[in-house]
Short mmCIF file of C-alpha atoms in Angstrom, two decimals:
data_model
loop_
_atom_site.label_atom_id
_atom_site.label_comp_id
_atom_site.label_asym_id
_atom_site.label_seq_id
_atom_site.Cartn_x
_atom_site.Cartn_y
_atom_site.Cartn_z
CA MET A 1 -8.15 7.31 -22.05
CA PRO A 2 -10.29 4.73 -20.16
CA GLU A 3 -13.85 5.81 -19.55
CA VAL A 4 -15.21 6.52 -16.08
CA LEU A 5 -17.51 3.66 -15.08
CA LEU A 6 -18.42 4.76 -11.58
CA SER A 7 -18.50 8.25 -10.04
CA VAL A 8 -19.23 9.25 -6.47
CA HIS A 9 -20.15 12.92 -6.04
CA GLY A 10 -20.38 14.51 -2.58
CA VAL A 11 -21.91 11.48 -0.88
CA ASN A 12 -23.05 11.81 2.73
CA TYR A 13 -24.58 9.06 4.82
CA SER A 14 -25.54 9.02 8.51
CA TYR A 15 -26.78 6.37 10.89
CA ASP A 16 -29.11 8.37 13.15
CA SER A 17 -26.87 11.20 14.37
CA SER A 18 -23.61 9.45 13.48
CA LEU A 19 -22.04 10.64 10.20
CA ALA A 20 -20.54 7.66 8.38
CA LEU A 21 -19.67 9.29 5.05
CA ASP A 22 -18.84 12.97 4.79
CA GLY A 23 -18.89 14.42 1.27
CA LEU A 24 -16.98 11.68 -0.57
CA SER A 25 -16.14 12.28 -4.25
CA PHE A 26 -14.03 10.15 -6.60
CA ASP A 27 -14.09 8.41 -10.00
CA VAL A 28 -13.23 4.83 -10.95
CA GLN A 29 -12.16 4.17 -14.53
CA GLN A 30 -12.76 1.06 -16.57
CA GLY A 31 -10.19 -1.65 -15.86
CA GLU A 32 -8.96 -0.26 -12.55
CA MET A 33 -8.27 -2.35 -9.47
CA VAL A 34 -9.02 -0.21 -6.41
CA ALA A 35 -8.61 -1.10 -2.73
CA ILE A 36 -10.57 0.87 -0.12
CA VAL A 37 -8.66 0.81 3.18
CA GLY A 38 -8.99 2.47 6.55
CA PRO A 39 -9.60 1.73 10.25
CA ASN A 40 -12.73 0.05 11.58
CA GLY A 41 -15.73 2.34 11.52
CA CYS A 42 -14.32 4.74 8.92
CA GLY A 43 -17.16 4.13 6.44
CA LYS A 44 -15.68 1.53 4.06
CA SER A 45 -18.63 -0.89 4.03
CA THR A 46 -21.14 1.97 4.06
CA LEU A 47 -19.49 3.41 0.96
CA LEU A 48 -19.70 0.04 -0.78
CA LYS A 49 -23.42 -0.18 0.03
CA CYS A 50 -24.02 3.31 -1.35
CA MET A 51 -22.16 2.41 -4.54
CA SER A 52 -24.30 -0.72 -5.01
CA LYS A 53 -27.66 0.96 -4.29
CA VAL A 54 -28.17 -1.00 -1.06
CA LEU A 55 -28.15 2.35 0.77
CA ARG A 56 -29.41 5.67 -0.58
CA PRO A 57 -27.07 8.60 0.15
CA GLN A 58 -28.69 11.42 2.12
CA ALA A 59 -26.71 13.90 0.04
CA GLY A 60 -24.77 13.58 -3.20
CA ALA A 61 -25.13 10.89 -5.83
CA VAL A 62 -23.53 7.78 -7.32
CA PHE A 63 -23.30 7.52 -11.10
CA LEU A 64 -22.99 4.16 -12.84
CA ASP A 65 -21.90 4.51 -16.46
CA LYS A 66 -22.90 8.22 -16.27
CA GLN A 67 -26.41 7.42 -15.01
CA ASP A 68 -27.63 8.28 -11.53
CA ILE A 69 -27.90 4.88 -9.86
CA ARG A 70 -31.13 6.00 -8.15
CA THR A 71 -32.87 6.14 -11.54
CA LEU A 72 -31.88 2.59 -12.51
CA ILE A 73 -33.93 -0.49 -11.67
CA ALA A 74 -32.22 -3.23 -9.70
CA LYS A 75 -32.03 -5.57 -12.70
CA ASP A 76 -30.14 -2.99 -14.79
CA VAL A 77 -27.73 -2.26 -11.94
CA ALA A 78 -27.06 -6.00 -11.52
CA LYS A 79 -26.21 -6.39 -15.20
CA MET A 80 -23.37 -3.92 -14.83
CA LEU A 81 -22.31 -4.23 -11.20
CA ALA A 82 -21.98 -7.36 -9.05
CA VAL A 83 -21.46 -7.47 -5.29
CA VAL A 84 -19.58 -10.03 -3.24
CA PRO A 85 -20.58 -9.37 0.41
CA GLN A 86 -18.42 -10.01 3.44
CA GLU A 87 -20.77 -12.71 4.72
CA THR A 88 -22.67 -14.94 2.30
CA MET A 89 -25.37 -17.02 3.95
CA LEU A 90 -26.72 -19.94 1.91
CA GLU A 91 -29.53 -21.56 3.90
CA PHE A 92 -30.37 -24.42 1.54
CA ASP A 93 -28.41 -27.35 0.19
CA PHE A 94 -27.67 -25.92 -3.23
CA SER A 95 -25.04 -27.35 -5.51
CA VAL A 96 -22.21 -25.11 -6.64
CA ALA A 97 -23.67 -24.92 -10.15
CA GLU A 98 -27.05 -23.86 -8.74
CA VAL A 99 -25.45 -21.10 -6.65
CA VAL A 100 -23.58 -19.75 -9.67
CA LEU A 101 -26.75 -19.94 -11.77
CA MET A 102 -28.33 -17.48 -9.32
CA GLY A 103 -26.10 -14.87 -10.92
CA ARG A 104 -28.18 -15.14 -14.12
CA GLN A 105 -31.29 -13.82 -12.36
CA PRO A 106 -31.05 -10.32 -13.89
CA TYR A 107 -31.42 -11.89 -17.35
CA LEU A 108 -34.34 -14.17 -16.50
CA GLY A 109 -37.98 -13.24 -16.15
CA LEU A 110 -40.05 -14.28 -13.17
CA LEU A 111 -41.01 -17.64 -14.68
CA LYS A 112 -38.35 -17.88 -17.39
CA ARG A 113 -36.07 -20.89 -17.29
CA GLU A 114 -32.37 -20.68 -18.01
CA GLY A 115 -31.29 -21.17 -21.62
CA LYS A 116 -28.12 -22.20 -23.41
CA LYS A 117 -26.47 -18.81 -22.92
CA ASP A 118 -27.19 -18.88 -19.20
CA LEU A 119 -25.64 -22.32 -18.82
CA SER A 120 -22.69 -21.25 -20.97
CA MET A 121 -22.09 -18.19 -18.75
CA VAL A 122 -22.26 -20.36 -15.63
CA ARG A 123 -19.68 -22.72 -17.07
CA GLN A 124 -17.43 -19.83 -18.04
CA ALA A 125 -17.69 -18.34 -14.55
CA LEU A 126 -16.79 -21.68 -12.99
CA GLU A 127 -13.81 -22.03 -15.30
CA LEU A 128 -12.54 -18.51 -14.60
CA THR A 129 -12.61 -19.15 -10.85
CA SER A 130 -11.23 -22.72 -11.13
CA THR A 131 -14.38 -24.19 -9.57
CA LEU A 132 -15.73 -26.22 -12.50
CA HIS A 133 -14.66 -29.44 -10.80
CA LEU A 134 -16.84 -28.47 -7.83
CA ALA A 135 -20.02 -27.92 -9.90
CA ASP A 136 -21.94 -30.88 -8.46
CA ARG A 137 -20.69 -30.48 -4.89
CA ASN A 138 -22.99 -29.24 -2.12
CA VAL A 139 -21.91 -25.68 -1.35
CA HIS A 140 -21.94 -26.44 2.40
CA SER A 141 -19.25 -29.08 1.89
CA LEU A 142 -16.72 -26.57 0.59
CA SER A 143 -13.82 -24.96 2.39
CA GLY A 144 -13.88 -21.22 3.06
CA GLY A 145 -11.61 -20.45 0.10
CA GLU A 146 -13.61 -22.67 -2.25
CA ARG A 147 -16.88 -21.10 -1.14
CA GLN A 148 -15.49 -17.60 -1.71
CA ARG A 149 -14.44 -18.53 -5.25
CA VAL A 150 -17.95 -19.86 -5.90
CA VAL A 151 -19.48 -16.57 -4.72
CA ILE A 152 -17.14 -14.70 -7.06
CA ALA A 153 -18.23 -17.08 -9.85
CA ARG A 154 -21.85 -16.19 -9.09
CA ALA A 155 -20.94 -12.52 -9.45
CA LEU A 156 -19.20 -13.23 -12.77
CA ALA A 157 -22.29 -14.98 -14.08
CA GLN A 158 -23.98 -11.57 -14.01
CA GLU A 159 -21.57 -10.47 -16.78
CA PRO A 160 -20.68 -7.32 -14.81
CA GLN A 161 -18.23 -4.62 -15.76
CA ILE A 162 -17.58 -3.92 -12.08
CA ILE A 163 -17.29 -6.24 -9.09
CA LEU A 164 -17.56 -4.76 -5.58
CA LEU A 165 -16.17 -6.89 -2.76
CA ASP A 166 -16.40 -6.31 0.99
CA GLU A 167 -13.28 -7.79 2.64
CA PRO A 168 -13.04 -10.78 0.27
CA THR A 169 -10.24 -12.43 2.27
CA SER A 170 -11.70 -12.12 5.78
CA HIS A 171 -11.71 -15.36 7.81
CA LEU A 172 -9.43 -17.08 5.26
CA ASP A 173 -5.94 -18.41 5.91
CA ILE A 174 -3.00 -16.93 4.03
CA ASN A 175 -3.07 -19.55 1.27
CA PHE A 176 -6.72 -18.89 0.45
CA GLN A 177 -6.21 -15.12 0.74
CA SER A 178 -3.56 -15.24 -1.97
CA GLU A 179 -5.71 -17.59 -4.03
CA ILE A 180 -8.75 -15.28 -3.98
CA LEU A 181 -6.75 -12.15 -4.73
CA SER A 182 -4.93 -13.92 -7.58
CA VAL A 183 -8.33 -14.79 -9.08
CA LEU A 184 -9.38 -11.13 -8.86
CA ASP A 185 -6.07 -10.01 -10.33
CA GLU A 186 -6.52 -12.34 -13.30
CA LEU A 187 -10.11 -11.19 -13.87
CA ASN A 188 -8.87 -7.61 -13.89
CA LYS A 189 -5.82 -8.05 -16.10
CA LYS A 190 -7.08 -10.65 -18.60
CA HIS A 191 -10.78 -9.83 -18.72
CA LYS A 192 -10.67 -6.08 -17.95
CA ILE A 193 -13.21 -6.34 -15.14
CA THR A 194 -13.05 -3.37 -12.79
CA ILE A 195 -12.43 -4.49 -9.20
CA ILE A 196 -13.28 -2.36 -6.15
CA ALA A 197 -12.64 -4.08 -2.83
CA VAL A 198 -12.74 -3.10 0.81
CA MET A 199 -9.51 -4.49 2.24
CA HIS A 200 -8.49 -4.99 5.87
CA ASP A 201 -4.98 -6.35 5.24
CA LEU A 202 -2.75 -3.50 4.07
CA ASN A 203 0.04 -5.83 2.96
CA MET A 204 -2.30 -7.84 0.74
CA ALA A 205 -3.80 -4.63 -0.61
CA ALA A 206 -0.35 -3.27 -1.45
CA GLN A 207 0.58 -6.49 -3.24
CA TYR A 208 -2.46 -6.80 -5.50
CA PHE A 209 -4.01 -3.35 -6.00
CA SER A 210 -2.54 -0.61 -8.16
CA ARG A 211 -4.77 2.14 -6.75
CA MET A 212 -5.81 2.71 -3.15
CA MET A 213 -8.22 4.94 -1.27
CA LEU A 214 -7.57 5.62 2.41
CA LEU A 215 -10.62 6.57 4.47
CA SER A 216 -10.62 8.05 7.94
CA GLY A 217 -13.59 9.44 9.84
CA GLY A 218 -15.87 9.11 6.84
CA LYS A 219 -13.59 11.22 4.63
CA ILE A 220 -11.04 10.42 1.95
CA MET A 221 -7.55 11.06 3.30
CA MET A 222 -5.63 10.05 0.19
CA VAL A 223 -6.15 8.40 -3.20
CA GLY A 224 -3.29 7.11 -5.32
CA THR A 225 -0.75 4.35 -5.74
CA PRO A 226 0.24 2.21 -2.72
CA GLU A 227 3.47 4.25 -2.50
CA MET A 228 1.48 7.48 -2.26
CA VAL A 229 -1.12 6.20 0.19
CA LEU A 230 0.67 3.74 2.46
CA THR A 231 3.24 6.02 4.05
CA ALA A 232 4.02 5.91 7.76
CA PRO A 233 2.58 9.43 8.38
CA ASN A 234 -0.67 8.59 6.56
CA ILE A 235 -1.11 5.34 8.45
CA LYS A 236 -0.28 7.06 11.74
CA GLU A 237 -2.95 9.71 11.08
CA ALA A 238 -5.61 7.22 9.96
CA TYR A 239 -4.99 4.28 12.30
CA GLY A 240 -3.26 6.02 15.21
CA CYS A 241 -0.28 3.67 15.27
CA ASP A 242 3.38 3.82 14.29
CA VAL A 243 4.42 1.51 11.48
CA LEU A 244 7.51 0.66 9.52
CA VAL A 245 6.88 0.75 5.75
CA GLU A 246 9.48 -1.06 3.65
CA ARG A 247 9.91 -1.78 -0.02
CA ARG A 248 10.45 -5.52 -0.36
CA HIS A 249 12.44 -5.52 -3.59
CA ALA A 250 12.46 -9.31 -3.84
CA CYS A 251 8.69 -9.24 -4.39
CA SER A 252 8.47 -5.59 -5.53
CA HIS A 253 5.70 -4.47 -3.17
CA LEU A 254 5.42 -2.61 0.12
CA PHE A 255 5.37 -4.31 3.50
CA ILE A 256 3.88 -2.66 6.60
CA SER A 257 4.90 -3.70 10.12
CA PRO A 258 3.43 -2.20 13.31
CA LEU A 259 5.87 -0.70 15.79
CA LEU A 260 4.16 -1.60 19.03
CA SER A 261 6.95 -0.72 21.46
CA PRO A 262 9.54 1.69 20.03
CA HIS A 263 12.80 1.66 21.95
CA LYS A 264 13.26 4.39 24.52
CA ASN A 265 16.59 6.13 24.82
CA VAL A 266 18.41 8.54 27.11
CA ARG A 267 17.05 11.60 25.28
CA GLY A 268 13.44 10.76 26.17
CA GLU A 269 10.48 11.07 23.86
CA SER A 270 12.20 13.32 21.31
CA GLY A 271 14.61 10.52 20.41
CA VAL A 272 18.16 10.62 19.14
CA LYS A 273 18.58 12.98 16.18
CA VAL A 274 20.59 11.37 13.43
CA HIS A 275 21.42 12.49 9.89
CA LEU A 276 22.14 9.73 7.38
CA VAL A 277 24.32 10.14 4.30
CA CYS A 278 23.39 7.32 1.95
CA GLY A 279 22.17 6.52 -1.55
CA GLY A 280 21.67 3.71 -4.04
CA GLY A 281 20.01 1.44 -1.49
CA THR A 282 22.92 1.49 0.96
CA GLY A 283 20.85 3.28 3.59
CA SER A 284 17.44 1.61 3.36
CA SER A 285 18.04 -0.93 6.12
CA LEU A 286 19.64 1.77 8.29
CA LEU A 287 16.66 4.08 7.76
CA CYS A 288 14.27 1.31 8.77
CA ALA A 289 16.34 0.24 11.78
CA MET A 290 16.85 3.76 13.11
CA TYR A 291 13.18 4.63 12.67
CA ALA A 292 12.13 1.41 14.41
CA TYR A 293 14.58 2.14 17.22
CA GLY A 294 12.83 5.42 17.92
CA TRP A 295 15.47 7.76 16.52
CA SER A 296 14.55 11.00 14.76
CA VAL A 297 16.07 10.67 11.30
CA THR A 298 16.92 13.03 8.44
CA ALA A 299 18.83 12.23 5.25
CA GLY A 300 20.48 13.82 2.25
CA VAL A 301 21.43 14.89 -0.25
CA LEU A 302 19.57 12.25 -2.28
CA SER A 303 18.34 12.14 -5.86
CA GLN A 304 14.57 11.96 -6.20
CA GLY A 305 13.59 8.42 -7.10
CA ASP A 306 16.67 6.86 -5.49
CA SER A 307 15.69 3.74 -3.50
CA ASP A 308 16.91 5.34 -0.26
CA TRP A 309 14.93 8.49 -1.12
CA GLU A 310 11.85 6.31 -1.63
CA GLN A 311 12.34 4.57 1.73
CA ALA A 312 12.71 7.90 3.50
CA HIS A 313 9.51 9.12 1.81
CA LEU A 314 7.59 6.04 2.95
CA GLN A 315 8.59 6.75 6.56
CA GLY A 316 7.92 10.48 6.34
CA ILE A 317 11.59 11.24 6.95
CA GLU A 318 12.85 14.72 6.04
CA VAL A 319 15.20 14.57 3.06
CA VAL A 320 17.31 17.12 1.26
CA ASP A 321 16.89 16.11 -2.37
CA VAL A 322 17.62 17.13 -5.93
CA PRO A 323 15.99 16.11 -9.23
CA PRO A 324 17.40 12.97 -10.91
CA PHE A 325 20.86 13.49 -12.45
CA ALA A 326 21.06 17.04 -11.01
CA LEU A 327 23.99 18.21 -8.91
CA PRO A 328 23.31 19.72 -5.47
CA GLY A 329 23.78 23.47 -5.37
CA ASP A 330 24.78 25.79 -2.56
CA ASP A 331 21.26 25.79 -1.11
CA GLU A 332 21.11 21.98 -0.87
CA PHE A 333 24.63 21.88 0.59
CA GLU A 334 23.69 24.37 3.35
CA ARG A 335 20.39 22.64 4.15
CA ASN A 336 22.20 19.31 4.37
CA LEU A 337 24.95 20.74 6.55
CA ASN A 338 22.43 22.41 8.87
CA LEU A 339 20.64 19.10 9.38
CA MET A 340 24.00 17.57 10.33
CA ARG A 341 24.72 20.43 12.74
CA ASN A 342 21.38 19.89 14.45
CA ALA A 343 21.90 16.12 14.74
CA ASP A 344 23.34 14.19 17.65
CA LEU A 345 25.35 12.16 15.17
CA VAL A 346 25.97 11.77 11.46
CA VAL A 347 25.93 8.29 9.96
CA LEU A 348 27.72 7.57 6.70
CA SER A 349 26.72 4.42 4.79
CA ALA A 350 28.81 2.50 2.25
CA VAL A 351 27.52 4.65 -0.61
CA PRO A 352 29.40 4.85 -3.92
CA PHE A 353 30.75 8.35 -4.57
CA GLY A 354 30.70 10.25 -7.84
CA ARG A 355 30.56 13.90 -8.77
CA GLY A 356 26.83 13.94 -8.02
CA ASN A 357 27.18 13.24 -4.29
CA LEU A 358 30.78 14.21 -3.50
CA GLN A 359 29.53 17.35 -1.71
CA ASN A 360 28.00 15.09 0.94
CA LEU A 361 31.50 14.13 2.08
CA TYR A 362 32.55 17.77 2.27
CA ALA A 363 29.48 18.45 4.44
CA VAL A 364 30.30 15.49 6.71
CA LYS A 365 33.88 16.73 7.13
CA GLU A 366 32.66 20.24 7.99
CA ALA A 367 30.11 18.94 10.52
CA GLN A 368 32.80 16.75 12.07
CA ALA A 369 35.05 19.82 12.43
CA GLU A 370 32.20 21.40 14.42
CA ASN A 371 32.29 18.42 16.85
CA VAL A 372 29.32 16.46 15.45
CA PRO A 373 30.10 12.75 16.04
CA VAL A 374 30.42 10.72 12.83
CA PHE A 375 29.73 7.00 12.60
CA VAL A 376 30.64 5.06 9.47
CA VAL A 377 28.69 1.87 8.77
CA ASP A 378 30.89 0.33 6.13
CA SER A 379 31.89 -3.10 4.88
CA VAL A 380 33.14 -2.05 1.39
CA PRO A 381 36.57 -0.40 0.96
CA VAL A 382 36.14 3.17 -0.24
CA ASP A 383 38.56 2.64 -3.16
CA LYS A 384 36.09 0.19 -4.71
CA ARG A 385 33.26 2.74 -4.70
CA ASP A 386 35.15 5.90 -5.54
CA TYR A 387 34.34 7.24 -9.00
CA THR A 388 35.85 10.68 -8.47
CA GLY A 389 39.48 9.94 -9.34
CA GLY A 390 40.50 9.59 -5.69
CA GLU A 391 39.01 12.80 -4.28
CA ALA A 392 36.30 10.91 -2.37
CA SER A 393 38.83 8.44 -0.95
CA CYS A 394 41.02 11.30 0.30
CA LEU A 395 38.05 13.00 2.01
CA TYR A 396 36.84 9.70 3.43
CA ARG A 397 40.20 8.81 4.95
CA GLY A 398 40.43 12.29 6.44
CA ILE A 399 37.06 11.74 8.14
CA LEU A 400 38.35 8.45 9.60
CA GLN A 401 41.59 10.06 10.76
CA ASP A 402 39.60 12.79 12.52
CA GLY A 403 37.92 10.23 14.75
CA ALA A 404 34.94 8.75 12.92
CA CYS A 405 33.81 5.47 14.48
CA VAL A 406 33.79 2.60 11.94
CA LEU A 407 31.10 -0.08 12.41
CA LYS A 408 29.90 -3.04 10.35
CA ASP A 409 26.12 -2.84 10.81
CA GLU A 410 23.21 -1.05 12.49
CA LYS A 411 23.40 -3.28 15.58
CA GLU A 412 26.93 -2.10 16.28
CA LEU A 413 25.77 1.47 15.61
CA PHE A 414 23.12 1.33 18.34
CA GLU A 415 25.51 -0.34 20.77
CA ALA A 416 28.29 2.15 20.04
CA PHE A 417 26.09 5.24 20.36
CA ASN A 418 24.41 4.02 23.54
CA GLY A 419 27.82 3.19 24.99
CA ARG A 420 29.08 6.64 24.07
CA GLU A 421 26.05 8.27 25.73
CA GLY A 422 26.56 6.17 28.85
CA ARG A 423 30.08 7.48 29.42
#
């Protein structure tokens, strides 16, 4: 079990009468890579300053390697914890090597000159950040991305176990953002340095950080994996905006898109109520499209962990689910059917059918018999995805014969439903 390197216990901090941090408590273990996210003014930078002893909490305490940081002298803190600020002002014409050498200050006395180890650590820091070739360059001649790597090299020269960074990719273009975060990722994975960074870009944070902390109003809303933290309901509560959260399987991480102008429809603010029968990834794009279109969506029955189940979870969509490899029982069947009865339409995706989800077709057929419109978004013949010995195909064809509307994609679905409502 990795040891806890940094602990925050009940930390409060106020600027005059304005409470910036309200009783924050959490632990960071050795080797973690943690992103602190949240809207402007939520206390992210204040928290970083409390963790680095720049600010003294008015209540609570910060522990560095089990020692109250208030009892440690600055030199001892700097040997364990390095800080990369959001803005680094270098007034004089220092070379890159001289800037990085500044990181050795905790190990040097007032009049002590650098020795072989100091120069060796500077070289190592330059190599780890791919800035050795810049050693003799004037720091003011560097690009923004190069300068940021040099500042990280200066932090590395301190030989820290933890690096705190305040928005390390701010003011950088996308190429340099990826470059800086890749450097941090390598330092974490190969050299076991604990990284704690305030991040503004949620997509970059989701791509590079395995653990996230969402702040709102000076409090911790959620701590966990990107999948746990970056859900549409959480982001709505913290940032006050609607977003679409998707799993980009090609690159394996989450992608967050703001929904600035959701479509309006004839049913007003409540939106069209739709129940989606899907599974195995056949409904993910439909879930995203319907949510983005402003429809109120439910889904089921889905196995927990299914990719469509995961997408529904990210959007905060209500799902009737069962544990992996479990068959739905009477309770799940009734809950699923009731969601269909309460919907304006049922949508059936091109999901493969086996014994585990065959009951979904029975529920669709029953809802259809009660005059719930059924739309089938399907481009794969049912015979090619029927693993029930023909029972699913028979039910499916019966649903078509009873008037289900067959469409090829979500665009046709929206057009068909809107056309139906207009009649």
